[in-house]
Coordinates of C-alpha atoms in Angstrom, one line a residue:
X106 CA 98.8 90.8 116.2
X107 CA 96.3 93.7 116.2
X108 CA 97.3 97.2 115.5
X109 CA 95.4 100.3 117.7
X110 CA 93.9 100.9 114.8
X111 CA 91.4 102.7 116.4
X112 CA 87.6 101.6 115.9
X113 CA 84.2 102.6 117.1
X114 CA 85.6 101.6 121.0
X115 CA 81.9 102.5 122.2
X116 CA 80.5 99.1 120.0
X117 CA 83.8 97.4 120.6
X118 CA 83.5 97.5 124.0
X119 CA 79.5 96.7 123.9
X120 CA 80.2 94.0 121.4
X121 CA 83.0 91.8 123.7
X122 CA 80.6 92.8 126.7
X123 CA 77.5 91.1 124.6
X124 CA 79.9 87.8 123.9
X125 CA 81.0 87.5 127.5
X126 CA 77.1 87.2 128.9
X127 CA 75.8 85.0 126.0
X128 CA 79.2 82.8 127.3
X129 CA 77.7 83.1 131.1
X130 CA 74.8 80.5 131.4
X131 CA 76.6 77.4 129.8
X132 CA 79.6 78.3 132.1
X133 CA 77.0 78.3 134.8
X134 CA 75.6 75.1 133.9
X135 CA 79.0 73.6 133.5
X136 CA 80.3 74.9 137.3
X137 CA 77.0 72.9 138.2
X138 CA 77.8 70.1 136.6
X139 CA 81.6 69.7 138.2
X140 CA 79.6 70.2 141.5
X141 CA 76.9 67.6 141.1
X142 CA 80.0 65.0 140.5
X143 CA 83.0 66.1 142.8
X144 CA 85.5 64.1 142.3
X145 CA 89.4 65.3 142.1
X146 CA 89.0 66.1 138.1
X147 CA 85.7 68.0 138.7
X148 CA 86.9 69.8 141.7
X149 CA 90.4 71.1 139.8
X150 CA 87.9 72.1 136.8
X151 CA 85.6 74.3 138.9
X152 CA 88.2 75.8 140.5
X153 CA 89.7 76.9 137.4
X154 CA 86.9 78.2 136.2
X155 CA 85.5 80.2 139.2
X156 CA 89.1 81.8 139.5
X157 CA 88.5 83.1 136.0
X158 CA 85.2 84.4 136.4
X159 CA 86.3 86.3 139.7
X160 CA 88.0 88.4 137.4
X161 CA 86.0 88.7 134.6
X162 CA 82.6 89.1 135.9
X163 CA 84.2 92.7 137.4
X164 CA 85.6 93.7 134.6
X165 CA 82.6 93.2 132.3
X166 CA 81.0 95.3 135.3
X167 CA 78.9 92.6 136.8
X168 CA 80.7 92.8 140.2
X169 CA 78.1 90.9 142.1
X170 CA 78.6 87.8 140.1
X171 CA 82.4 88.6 140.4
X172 CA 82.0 87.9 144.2
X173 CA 80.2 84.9 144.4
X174 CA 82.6 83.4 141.8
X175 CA 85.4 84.0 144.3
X176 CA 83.1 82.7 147.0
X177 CA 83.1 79.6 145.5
X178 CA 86.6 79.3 144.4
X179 CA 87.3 79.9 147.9
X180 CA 85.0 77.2 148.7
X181 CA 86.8 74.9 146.6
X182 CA 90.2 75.6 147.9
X183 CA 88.9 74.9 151.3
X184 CA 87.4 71.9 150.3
X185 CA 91.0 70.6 149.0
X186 CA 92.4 70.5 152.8
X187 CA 89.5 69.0 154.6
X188 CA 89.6 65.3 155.3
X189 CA 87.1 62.8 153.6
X190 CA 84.7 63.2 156.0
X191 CA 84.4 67.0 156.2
X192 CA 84.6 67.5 152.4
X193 CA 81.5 65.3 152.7
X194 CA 79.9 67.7 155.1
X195 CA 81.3 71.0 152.5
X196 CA 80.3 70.0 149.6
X197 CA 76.6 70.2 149.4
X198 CA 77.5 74.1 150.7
X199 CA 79.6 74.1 147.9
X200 CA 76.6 73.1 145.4
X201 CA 74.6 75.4 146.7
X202 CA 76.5 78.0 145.9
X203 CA 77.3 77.0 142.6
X204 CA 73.2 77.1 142.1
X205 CA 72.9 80.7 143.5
X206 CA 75.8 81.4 141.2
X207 CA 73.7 80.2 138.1
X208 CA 70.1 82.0 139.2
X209 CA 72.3 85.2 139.8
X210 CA 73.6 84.8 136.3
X211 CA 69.8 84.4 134.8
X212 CA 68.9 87.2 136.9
X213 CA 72.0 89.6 136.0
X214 CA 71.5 89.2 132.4
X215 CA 67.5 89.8 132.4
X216 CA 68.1 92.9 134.0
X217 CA 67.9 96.3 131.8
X218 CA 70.5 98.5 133.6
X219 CA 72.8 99.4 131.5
X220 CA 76.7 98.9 131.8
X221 CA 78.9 101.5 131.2
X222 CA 82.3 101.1 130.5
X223 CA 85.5 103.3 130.6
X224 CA 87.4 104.1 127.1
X225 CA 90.6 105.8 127.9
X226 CA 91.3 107.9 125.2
X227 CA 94.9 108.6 122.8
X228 CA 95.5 112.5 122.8
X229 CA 98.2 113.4 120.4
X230 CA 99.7 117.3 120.7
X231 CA 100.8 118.2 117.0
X232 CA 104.7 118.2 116.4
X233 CA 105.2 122.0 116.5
X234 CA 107.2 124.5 118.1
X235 CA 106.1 127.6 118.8
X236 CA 109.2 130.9 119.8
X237 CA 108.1 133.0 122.0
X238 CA 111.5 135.7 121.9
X239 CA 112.4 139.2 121.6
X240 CA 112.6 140.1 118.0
X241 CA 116.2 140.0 116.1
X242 CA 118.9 137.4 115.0
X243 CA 118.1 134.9 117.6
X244 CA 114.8 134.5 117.1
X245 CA 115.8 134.2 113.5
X246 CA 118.4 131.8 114.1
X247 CA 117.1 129.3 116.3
X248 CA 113.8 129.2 113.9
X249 CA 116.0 128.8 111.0
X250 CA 118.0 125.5 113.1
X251 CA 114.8 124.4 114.0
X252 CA 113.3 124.1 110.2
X253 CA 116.4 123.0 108.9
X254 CA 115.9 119.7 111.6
X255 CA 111.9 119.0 109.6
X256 CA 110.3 121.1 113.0
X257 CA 107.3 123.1 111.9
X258 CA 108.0 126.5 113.8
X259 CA 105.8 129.3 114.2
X260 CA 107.1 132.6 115.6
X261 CA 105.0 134.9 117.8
X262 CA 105.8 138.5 119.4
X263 CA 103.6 138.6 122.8
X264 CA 102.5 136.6 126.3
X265 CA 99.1 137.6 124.9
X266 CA 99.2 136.6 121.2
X267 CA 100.4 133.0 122.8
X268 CA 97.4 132.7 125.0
X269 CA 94.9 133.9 122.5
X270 CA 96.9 131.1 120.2
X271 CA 96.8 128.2 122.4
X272 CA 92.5 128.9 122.3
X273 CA 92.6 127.4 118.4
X274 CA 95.9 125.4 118.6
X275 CA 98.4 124.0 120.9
X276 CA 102.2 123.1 120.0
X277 CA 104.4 120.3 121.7
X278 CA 107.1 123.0 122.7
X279 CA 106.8 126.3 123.9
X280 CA 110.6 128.1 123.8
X281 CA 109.3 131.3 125.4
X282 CA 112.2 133.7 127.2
X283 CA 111.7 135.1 130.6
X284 CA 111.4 138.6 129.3
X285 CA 110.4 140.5 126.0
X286 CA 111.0 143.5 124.7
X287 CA 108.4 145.4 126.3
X288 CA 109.8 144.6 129.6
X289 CA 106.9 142.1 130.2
X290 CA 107.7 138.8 132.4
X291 CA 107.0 135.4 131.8
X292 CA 106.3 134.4 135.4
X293 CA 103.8 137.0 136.2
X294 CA 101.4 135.9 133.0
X295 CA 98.8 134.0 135.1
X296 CA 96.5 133.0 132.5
X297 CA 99.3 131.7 130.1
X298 CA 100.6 129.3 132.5
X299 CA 97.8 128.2 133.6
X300 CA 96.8 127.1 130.1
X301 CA 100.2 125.5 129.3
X302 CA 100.0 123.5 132.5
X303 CA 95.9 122.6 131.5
X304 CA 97.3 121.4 127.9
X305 CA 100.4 119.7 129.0
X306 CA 102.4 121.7 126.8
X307 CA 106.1 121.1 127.1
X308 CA 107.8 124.8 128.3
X309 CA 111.3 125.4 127.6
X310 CA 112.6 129.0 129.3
X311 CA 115.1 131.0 127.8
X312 CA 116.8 133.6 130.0
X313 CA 119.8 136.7 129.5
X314 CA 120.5 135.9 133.5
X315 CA 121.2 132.7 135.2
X316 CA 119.3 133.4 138.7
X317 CA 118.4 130.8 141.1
X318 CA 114.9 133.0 141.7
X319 CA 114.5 132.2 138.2
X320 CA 115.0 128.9 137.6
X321 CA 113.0 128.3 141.0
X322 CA 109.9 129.7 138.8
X323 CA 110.6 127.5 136.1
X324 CA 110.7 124.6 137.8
X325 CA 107.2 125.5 139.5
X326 CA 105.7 125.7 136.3
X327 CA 107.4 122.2 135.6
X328 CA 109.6 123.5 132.7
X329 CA 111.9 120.5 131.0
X330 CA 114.4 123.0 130.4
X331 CA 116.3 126.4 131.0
X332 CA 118.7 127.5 128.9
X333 CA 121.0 130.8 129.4
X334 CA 122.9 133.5 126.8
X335 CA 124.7 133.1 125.4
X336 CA 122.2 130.3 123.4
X337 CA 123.9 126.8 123.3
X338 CA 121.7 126.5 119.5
X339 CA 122.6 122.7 119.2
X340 CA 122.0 121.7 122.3
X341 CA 118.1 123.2 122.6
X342 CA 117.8 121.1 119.2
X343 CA 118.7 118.2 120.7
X344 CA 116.4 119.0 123.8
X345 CA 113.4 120.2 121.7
X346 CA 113.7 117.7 119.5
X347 CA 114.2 115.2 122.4
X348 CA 110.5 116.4 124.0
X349 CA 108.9 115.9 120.5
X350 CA 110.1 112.8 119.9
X351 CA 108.6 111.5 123.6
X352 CA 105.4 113.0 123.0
X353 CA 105.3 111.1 119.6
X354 CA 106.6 108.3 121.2
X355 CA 104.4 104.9 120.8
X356 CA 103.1 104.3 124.2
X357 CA 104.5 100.9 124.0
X358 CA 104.1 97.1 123.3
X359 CA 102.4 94.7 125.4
X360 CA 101.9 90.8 125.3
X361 CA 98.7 89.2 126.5
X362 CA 98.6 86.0 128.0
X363 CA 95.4 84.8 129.5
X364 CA 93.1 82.1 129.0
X365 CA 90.0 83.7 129.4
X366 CA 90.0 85.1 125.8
X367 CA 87.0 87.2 126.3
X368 CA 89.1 88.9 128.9
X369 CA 92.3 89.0 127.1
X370 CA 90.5 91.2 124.0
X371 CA 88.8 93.4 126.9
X372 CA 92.5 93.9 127.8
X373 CA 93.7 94.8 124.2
X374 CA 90.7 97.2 123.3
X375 CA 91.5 99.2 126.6
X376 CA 95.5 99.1 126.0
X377 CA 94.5 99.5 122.8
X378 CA 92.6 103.3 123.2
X379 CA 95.4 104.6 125.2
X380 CA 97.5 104.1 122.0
X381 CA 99.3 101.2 123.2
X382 CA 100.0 97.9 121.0
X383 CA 99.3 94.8 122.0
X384 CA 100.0 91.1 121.1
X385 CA 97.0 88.2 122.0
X386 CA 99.2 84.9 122.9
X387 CA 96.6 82.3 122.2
X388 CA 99.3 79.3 122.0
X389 CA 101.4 79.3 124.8
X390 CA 103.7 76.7 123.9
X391 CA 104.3 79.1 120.5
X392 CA 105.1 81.9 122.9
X393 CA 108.8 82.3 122.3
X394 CA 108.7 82.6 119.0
X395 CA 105.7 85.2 119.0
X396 CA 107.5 87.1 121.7
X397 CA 110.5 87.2 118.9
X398 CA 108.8 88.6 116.7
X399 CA 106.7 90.8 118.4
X400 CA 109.4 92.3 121.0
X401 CA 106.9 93.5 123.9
X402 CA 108.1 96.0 126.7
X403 CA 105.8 94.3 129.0
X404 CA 104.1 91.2 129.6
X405 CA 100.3 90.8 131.2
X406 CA 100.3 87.0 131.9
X407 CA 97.6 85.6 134.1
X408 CA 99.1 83.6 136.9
X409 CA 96.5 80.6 137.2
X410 CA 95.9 78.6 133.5
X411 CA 95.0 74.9 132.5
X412 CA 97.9 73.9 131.1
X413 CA 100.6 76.0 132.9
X414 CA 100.7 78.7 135.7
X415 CA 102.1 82.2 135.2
X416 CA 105.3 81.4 137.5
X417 CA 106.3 78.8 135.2
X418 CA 105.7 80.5 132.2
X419 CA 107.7 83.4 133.5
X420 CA 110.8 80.8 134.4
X421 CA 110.8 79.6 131.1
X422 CA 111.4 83.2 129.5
X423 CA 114.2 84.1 131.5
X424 CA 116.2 81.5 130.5
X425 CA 116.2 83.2 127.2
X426 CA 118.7 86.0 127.5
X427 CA 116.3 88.4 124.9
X428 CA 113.7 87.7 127.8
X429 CA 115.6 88.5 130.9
X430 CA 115.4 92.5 131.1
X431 CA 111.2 92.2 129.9
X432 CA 109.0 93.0 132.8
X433 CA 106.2 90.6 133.9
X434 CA 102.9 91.4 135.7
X435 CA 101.3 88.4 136.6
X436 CA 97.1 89.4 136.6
X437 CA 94.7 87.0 138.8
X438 CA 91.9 87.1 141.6
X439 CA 95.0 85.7 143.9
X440 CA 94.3 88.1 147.1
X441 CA 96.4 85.8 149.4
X442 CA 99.6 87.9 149.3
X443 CA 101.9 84.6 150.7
X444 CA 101.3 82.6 147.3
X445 CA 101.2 86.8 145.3
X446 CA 105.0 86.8 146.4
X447 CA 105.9 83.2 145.7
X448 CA 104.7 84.1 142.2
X449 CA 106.9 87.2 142.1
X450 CA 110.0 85.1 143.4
X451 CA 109.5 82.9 140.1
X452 CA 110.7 85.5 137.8
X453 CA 107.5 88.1 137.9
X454 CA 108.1 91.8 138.8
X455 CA 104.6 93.1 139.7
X456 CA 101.3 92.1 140.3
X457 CA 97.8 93.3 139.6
X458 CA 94.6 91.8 141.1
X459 CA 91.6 90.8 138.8
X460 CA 89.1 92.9 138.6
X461 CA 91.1 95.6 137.3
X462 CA 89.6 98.7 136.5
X463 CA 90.2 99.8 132.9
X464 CA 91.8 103.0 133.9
X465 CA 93.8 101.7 136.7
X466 CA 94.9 99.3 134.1
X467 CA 96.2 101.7 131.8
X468 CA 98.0 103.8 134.6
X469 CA 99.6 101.0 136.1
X470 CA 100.8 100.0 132.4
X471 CA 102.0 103.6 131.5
X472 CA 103.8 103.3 134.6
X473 CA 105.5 100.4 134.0
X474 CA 106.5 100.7 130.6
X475 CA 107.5 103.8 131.6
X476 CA 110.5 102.4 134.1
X477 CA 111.3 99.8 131.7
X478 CA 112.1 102.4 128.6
X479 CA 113.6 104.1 131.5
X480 CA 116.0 100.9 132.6
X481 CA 116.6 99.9 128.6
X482 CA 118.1 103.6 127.8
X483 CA 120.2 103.5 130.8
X484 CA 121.3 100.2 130.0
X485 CA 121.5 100.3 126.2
X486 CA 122.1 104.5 124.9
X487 CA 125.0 106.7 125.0
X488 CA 125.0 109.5 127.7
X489 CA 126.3 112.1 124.7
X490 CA 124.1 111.1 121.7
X491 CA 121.0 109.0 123.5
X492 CA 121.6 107.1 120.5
X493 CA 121.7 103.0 121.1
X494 CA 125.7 101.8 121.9
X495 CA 127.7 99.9 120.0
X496 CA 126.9 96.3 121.0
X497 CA 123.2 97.4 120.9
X498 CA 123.2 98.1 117.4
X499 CA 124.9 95.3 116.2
X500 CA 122.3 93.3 118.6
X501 CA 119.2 95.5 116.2
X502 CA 121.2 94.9 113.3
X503 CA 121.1 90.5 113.6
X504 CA 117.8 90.7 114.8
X505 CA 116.2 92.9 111.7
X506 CA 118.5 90.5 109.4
X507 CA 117.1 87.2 110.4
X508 CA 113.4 89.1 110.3
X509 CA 114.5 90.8 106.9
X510 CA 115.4 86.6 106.4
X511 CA 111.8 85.3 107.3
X512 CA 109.7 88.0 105.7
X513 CA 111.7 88.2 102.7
X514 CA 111.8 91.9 103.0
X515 CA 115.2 94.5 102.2
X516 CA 117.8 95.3 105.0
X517 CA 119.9 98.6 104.9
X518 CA 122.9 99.4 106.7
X519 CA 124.5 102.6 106.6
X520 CA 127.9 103.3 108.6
X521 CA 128.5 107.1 108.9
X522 CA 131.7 109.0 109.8
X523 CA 132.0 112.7 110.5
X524 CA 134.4 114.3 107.7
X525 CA 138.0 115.6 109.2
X526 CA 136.6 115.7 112.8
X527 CA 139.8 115.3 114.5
X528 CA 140.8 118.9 112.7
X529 CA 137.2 119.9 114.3
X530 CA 138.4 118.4 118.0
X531 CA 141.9 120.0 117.6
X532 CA 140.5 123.6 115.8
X533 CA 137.3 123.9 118.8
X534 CA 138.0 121.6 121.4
X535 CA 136.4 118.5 122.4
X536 CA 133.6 120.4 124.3
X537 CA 132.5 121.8 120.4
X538 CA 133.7 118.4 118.4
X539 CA 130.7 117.0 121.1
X540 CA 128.3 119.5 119.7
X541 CA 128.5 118.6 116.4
X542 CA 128.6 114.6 117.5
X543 CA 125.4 115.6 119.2
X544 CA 123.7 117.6 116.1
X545 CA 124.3 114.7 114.0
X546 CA 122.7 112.1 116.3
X547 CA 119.6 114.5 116.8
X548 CA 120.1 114.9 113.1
X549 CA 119.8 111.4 112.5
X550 CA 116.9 110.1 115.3
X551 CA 114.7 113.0 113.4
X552 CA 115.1 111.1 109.9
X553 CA 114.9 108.0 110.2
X554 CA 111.4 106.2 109.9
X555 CA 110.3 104.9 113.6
X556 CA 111.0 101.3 112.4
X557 CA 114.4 102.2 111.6
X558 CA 117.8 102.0 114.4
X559 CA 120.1 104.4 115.1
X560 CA 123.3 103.9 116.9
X561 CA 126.7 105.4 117.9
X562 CA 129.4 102.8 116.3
X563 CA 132.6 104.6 118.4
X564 CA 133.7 108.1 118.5
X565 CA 132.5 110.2 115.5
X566 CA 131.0 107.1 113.7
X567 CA 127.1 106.1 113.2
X568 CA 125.4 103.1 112.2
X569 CA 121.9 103.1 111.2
X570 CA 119.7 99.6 110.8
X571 CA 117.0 100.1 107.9
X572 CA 114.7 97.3 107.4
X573 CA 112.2 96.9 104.6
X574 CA 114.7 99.4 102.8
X575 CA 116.3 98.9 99.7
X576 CA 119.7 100.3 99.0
X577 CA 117.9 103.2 96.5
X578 CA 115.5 104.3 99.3
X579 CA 118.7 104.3 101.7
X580 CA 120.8 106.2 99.6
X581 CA 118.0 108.8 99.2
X582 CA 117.5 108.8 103.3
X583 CA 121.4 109.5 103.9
X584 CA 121.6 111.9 101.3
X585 CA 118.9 114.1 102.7
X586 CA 120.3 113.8 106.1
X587 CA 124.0 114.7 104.5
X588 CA 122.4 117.7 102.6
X589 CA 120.8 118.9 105.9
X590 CA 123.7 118.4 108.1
X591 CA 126.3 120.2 105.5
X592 CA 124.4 123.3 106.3
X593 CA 124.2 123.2 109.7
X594 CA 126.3 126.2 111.8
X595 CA 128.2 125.7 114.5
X596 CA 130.4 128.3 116.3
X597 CA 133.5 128.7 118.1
X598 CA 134.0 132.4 120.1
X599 CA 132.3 134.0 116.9
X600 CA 133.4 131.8 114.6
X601 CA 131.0 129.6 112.5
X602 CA 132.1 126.9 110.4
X603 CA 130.1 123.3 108.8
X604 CA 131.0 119.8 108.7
X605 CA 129.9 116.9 106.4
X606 CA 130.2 113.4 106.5
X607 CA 130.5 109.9 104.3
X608 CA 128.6 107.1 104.5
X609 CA 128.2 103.9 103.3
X610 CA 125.5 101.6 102.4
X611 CA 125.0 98.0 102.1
X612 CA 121.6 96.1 101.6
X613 CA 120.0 92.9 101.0
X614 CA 118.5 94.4 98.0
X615 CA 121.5 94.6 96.0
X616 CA 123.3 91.7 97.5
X617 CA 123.1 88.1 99.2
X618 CA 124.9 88.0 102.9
X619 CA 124.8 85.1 105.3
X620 CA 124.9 87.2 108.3
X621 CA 124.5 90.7 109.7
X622 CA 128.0 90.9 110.0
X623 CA 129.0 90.6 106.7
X624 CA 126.7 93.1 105.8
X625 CA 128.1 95.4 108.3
X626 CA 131.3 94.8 106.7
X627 CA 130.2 95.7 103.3
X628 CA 128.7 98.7 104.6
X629 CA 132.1 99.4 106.2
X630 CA 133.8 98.6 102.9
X631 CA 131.7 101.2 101.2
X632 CA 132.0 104.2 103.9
X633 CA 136.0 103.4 103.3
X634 CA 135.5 103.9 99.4
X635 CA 133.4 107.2 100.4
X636 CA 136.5 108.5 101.9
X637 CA 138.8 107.7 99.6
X638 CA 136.5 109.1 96.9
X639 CA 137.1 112.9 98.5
X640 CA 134.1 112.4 101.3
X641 CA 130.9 114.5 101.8
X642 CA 129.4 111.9 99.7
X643 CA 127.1 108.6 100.1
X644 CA 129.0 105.1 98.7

């Protein structure tokens, strides 16, 4: 597995380019040779190997050669339904244009024109909110909630200081109210929004009126949110904290399969620069267990390859039940769309024809990926918390405990339980005993390290799943997250009161277990001993 580590792209690229020419003129000679000797071997061979240089040659931008590759795969197909006597009569058009094939090769790679190629770049906004309110106790308030949750906030008093700000520095999240004190309005600051739209700054509007005029603006200036007074203060934490954390996002994790190697590390240096992971499957018969261990979001598999096609491939994974939900796009020079849907009827979801523009490729990934986190959350989070559900969890738990097995590394798990929050529900209502279920969650997705699971167990109870964590470094994790939480107001018509919670921790470190569930039991076992101990406290 290569990480987007981020190189010099400019001498990546040039450097896979360089490889695939020098590869050119022996796969040129070797077409010539399967032509010069057609038999049923030779013919399957250079059929195989056309296809792949269809899509190639365009990609490493020699387009011309990418034509007469398809030419004579197309040739070759042809050739397959004629009888004896007319492949007879084809084939020596067939050899011929294998030959022009290999003299455009010599003359492609003598010329001195220059290939460019397209690097999509990785722009990350910083994690920051900026307040943009009328001086006084809110302003104070929600940039003291904000803090409290590890957001770096910055505080300013005009439309104008904001522009002249966003010319050095831009945040992820705008909160900026619909009016200041001066009697200035948001909506008629021309310049402002048209830098926030430039800059893809996330706006969130704050308004003293609900008006449909209003929110009409808002959405025009594509707002994510609009909140009204009297200020809901949990709930813009969980939505700010919500925008930051899909701007931070990783774009993703995508498998490779394709036999053309050359090709497949094109793929992963452009996936690669838009900030996207990638995975390389160079042993297809291995791919189950790399696919394990890897967990893609997507899956680029080429649909024609020596061994095995794409459809097959793709039938094999879905009778895997951890394989059944993962989108596949099958990639190939396939433009008859009769055998493109038979391919997608065998367990594929999209498909993308060869050459693929390295932008194009990107979008139509981001897309994708996009839809499929969109599917997995409906599918797998909690409406109230958009924290993972309870059989989801447990699902993160068993897999990080058989990894935690293989690599030898710590497993944490911690099982949280809001202190007295029936008296909360009974005190507030249910309507407040949900905003301080909702606090905690946002509480706890901020946290945790991006490797680490979070997950509503039932009701007011949490589970968190911390690999390469040892019970120490857990403790110290939940007894931040306590310490923040305990101070953490919440109100009820005026009246503002905390909550705490226990927690207990089990972990590999400390202990052998057989399974994930018996470490979730001792984790349970220790929460109980929390409790009994007088709560607010890690066990």
């Amino acid at each position: 597995m290569k990480n987007n580590t981020k190189p010099d792209l400019s001498a990546a690229f040039s450097g896979l380019r360089r490889r695939f020419e020098q590869s050119l003129p022996e796969r040129a000679e070797l077409m010539l040779k399967h032509a010069s000797e057609p038999d049923v071997d030779s013919l399957k061979a250079l059929l195989a190997e056309s296809h792949k240089l269809a899509g190639a040659c365009g990609t490493f931008g020699h387009h011309e050669l990418g034509l007469a590759a398809r030419h004579i795969e197309q040739l070759v197909k042809d050739i397959t339904f004629k009888s004896a006597e007319e492949q007879l009569q084809a084939i020596p058009l067939l050899q011929k244009a294998v030959i022009e094939f290999r003299v455009a090769v010599l003359a492609a790679l003598n010329s001195e024109k220059a290939i460019e190629q397209q690097i999509v770049g990785n722009t990350t906004l910083p994690r920051t909110v900026w307040l943009l309110l009328p001086e006084g106790k809110l302003q104070q308030e929600l940039s003291a909630q904000l803090a409290a949750f590890g957001h770096q906030v910055l505080s300013l008093s005009s439309y104008q200081e904001c522009f002249e700000k966003l010319q050095k520095q831009l945040p992820t999240v705008l909160f900026c109210a619909v009016r200041l004190d001066d009697d200035s309005e948001l909506f008629k600051q021309t310049s402002l929004l048209k830098q926030l739209s430039k800059q893809q700054v996330r706006l969130v509007v704050y308004s003293e009126l609900d008006k449909f005029s209003l929110r009409i603006k808002a959405a025009q200036q594509r707002a994510d949110a609009f909140f009204i007074s009297p200020l809901d203060v949990p709930n813009i934490i969980t939505t700010v904290t919500e925008l930051i954390d899909h701007d931070s996002r990783q774009a993703g994790r995508v498998a490779i399969v394709e036999d053309d190697h050359l090709l497949a590390e094109h793929y992963e240096l452009v996936l690669n620069a838009a900030g996207i992971e990638t995975l390389i499957v160079n042993s297809v018969p291995n791919i189950i267990s790399e696919l394990l261990k890897f967990q893609p979001d997507l899956l680029l598999m080429d649909l024609y390859m020596p061994e095995y096609s794409g459809p097959e491939i793709a039938g094999l994974l879905r009778q895997y039940r951890n394989f059944k939900r993962l989108p596949i796009v099958f990639l190939s020079s396939e433009l008859n769309k009769t055998l493109q849907i038979h391919a997608l009827s065998h367990g594929g979801d999209d498909f993308l024809t060869k050459p693929i523009d390295d932008v194009l490729l990107v979008q139509s990934v981001k897309v994708r990926l996009a839809r499929s986190f969109e599917i997995k959350n409906l599918i797998e989070k909690d409406s109230l918390t958009n924290l993972i559900k309870h059989s989801a969890i447990k699902e993160a738990a068993d897999l990080e405990f058989e990894r935690s097995e293989r690599l030898q590394k710590p497993l944490s798990i911690v099982m949280l339980d809001i202190d007295y929050f029936k008296k909360v529900n009974d005190s507030y209502g249910h309507a407040t005993g949900d905003v301080v279920i909702t606090a905690l969650a946002t509480l706890l997705r901020k946290r945790i390290r991006k490797t680490d699971r979070a997950g509503r167990y039932g009701g007011e109870e949490f589970m968190l799943v911390l690999p390469d964590c040892s019970g120490e470094q857990a403790r110290a994790i939940v007894n931040g997250i306590l310490d923040t939480f305990s101070q953490l107001q919440f109100s009820y018509h005026g009246e503002y009161f905390n909550c705490t919670f226990s927690a207990g921790i089990a972990s590999t470190s400390d202990n052998s277990f057989s399974t994930a569930a018996e470490l979730i039991e001792a984790a349970d076992s220790a929460l109980y001993q929390a409790k009994k101990a007088g709560r607010n406290q890690v066990c």
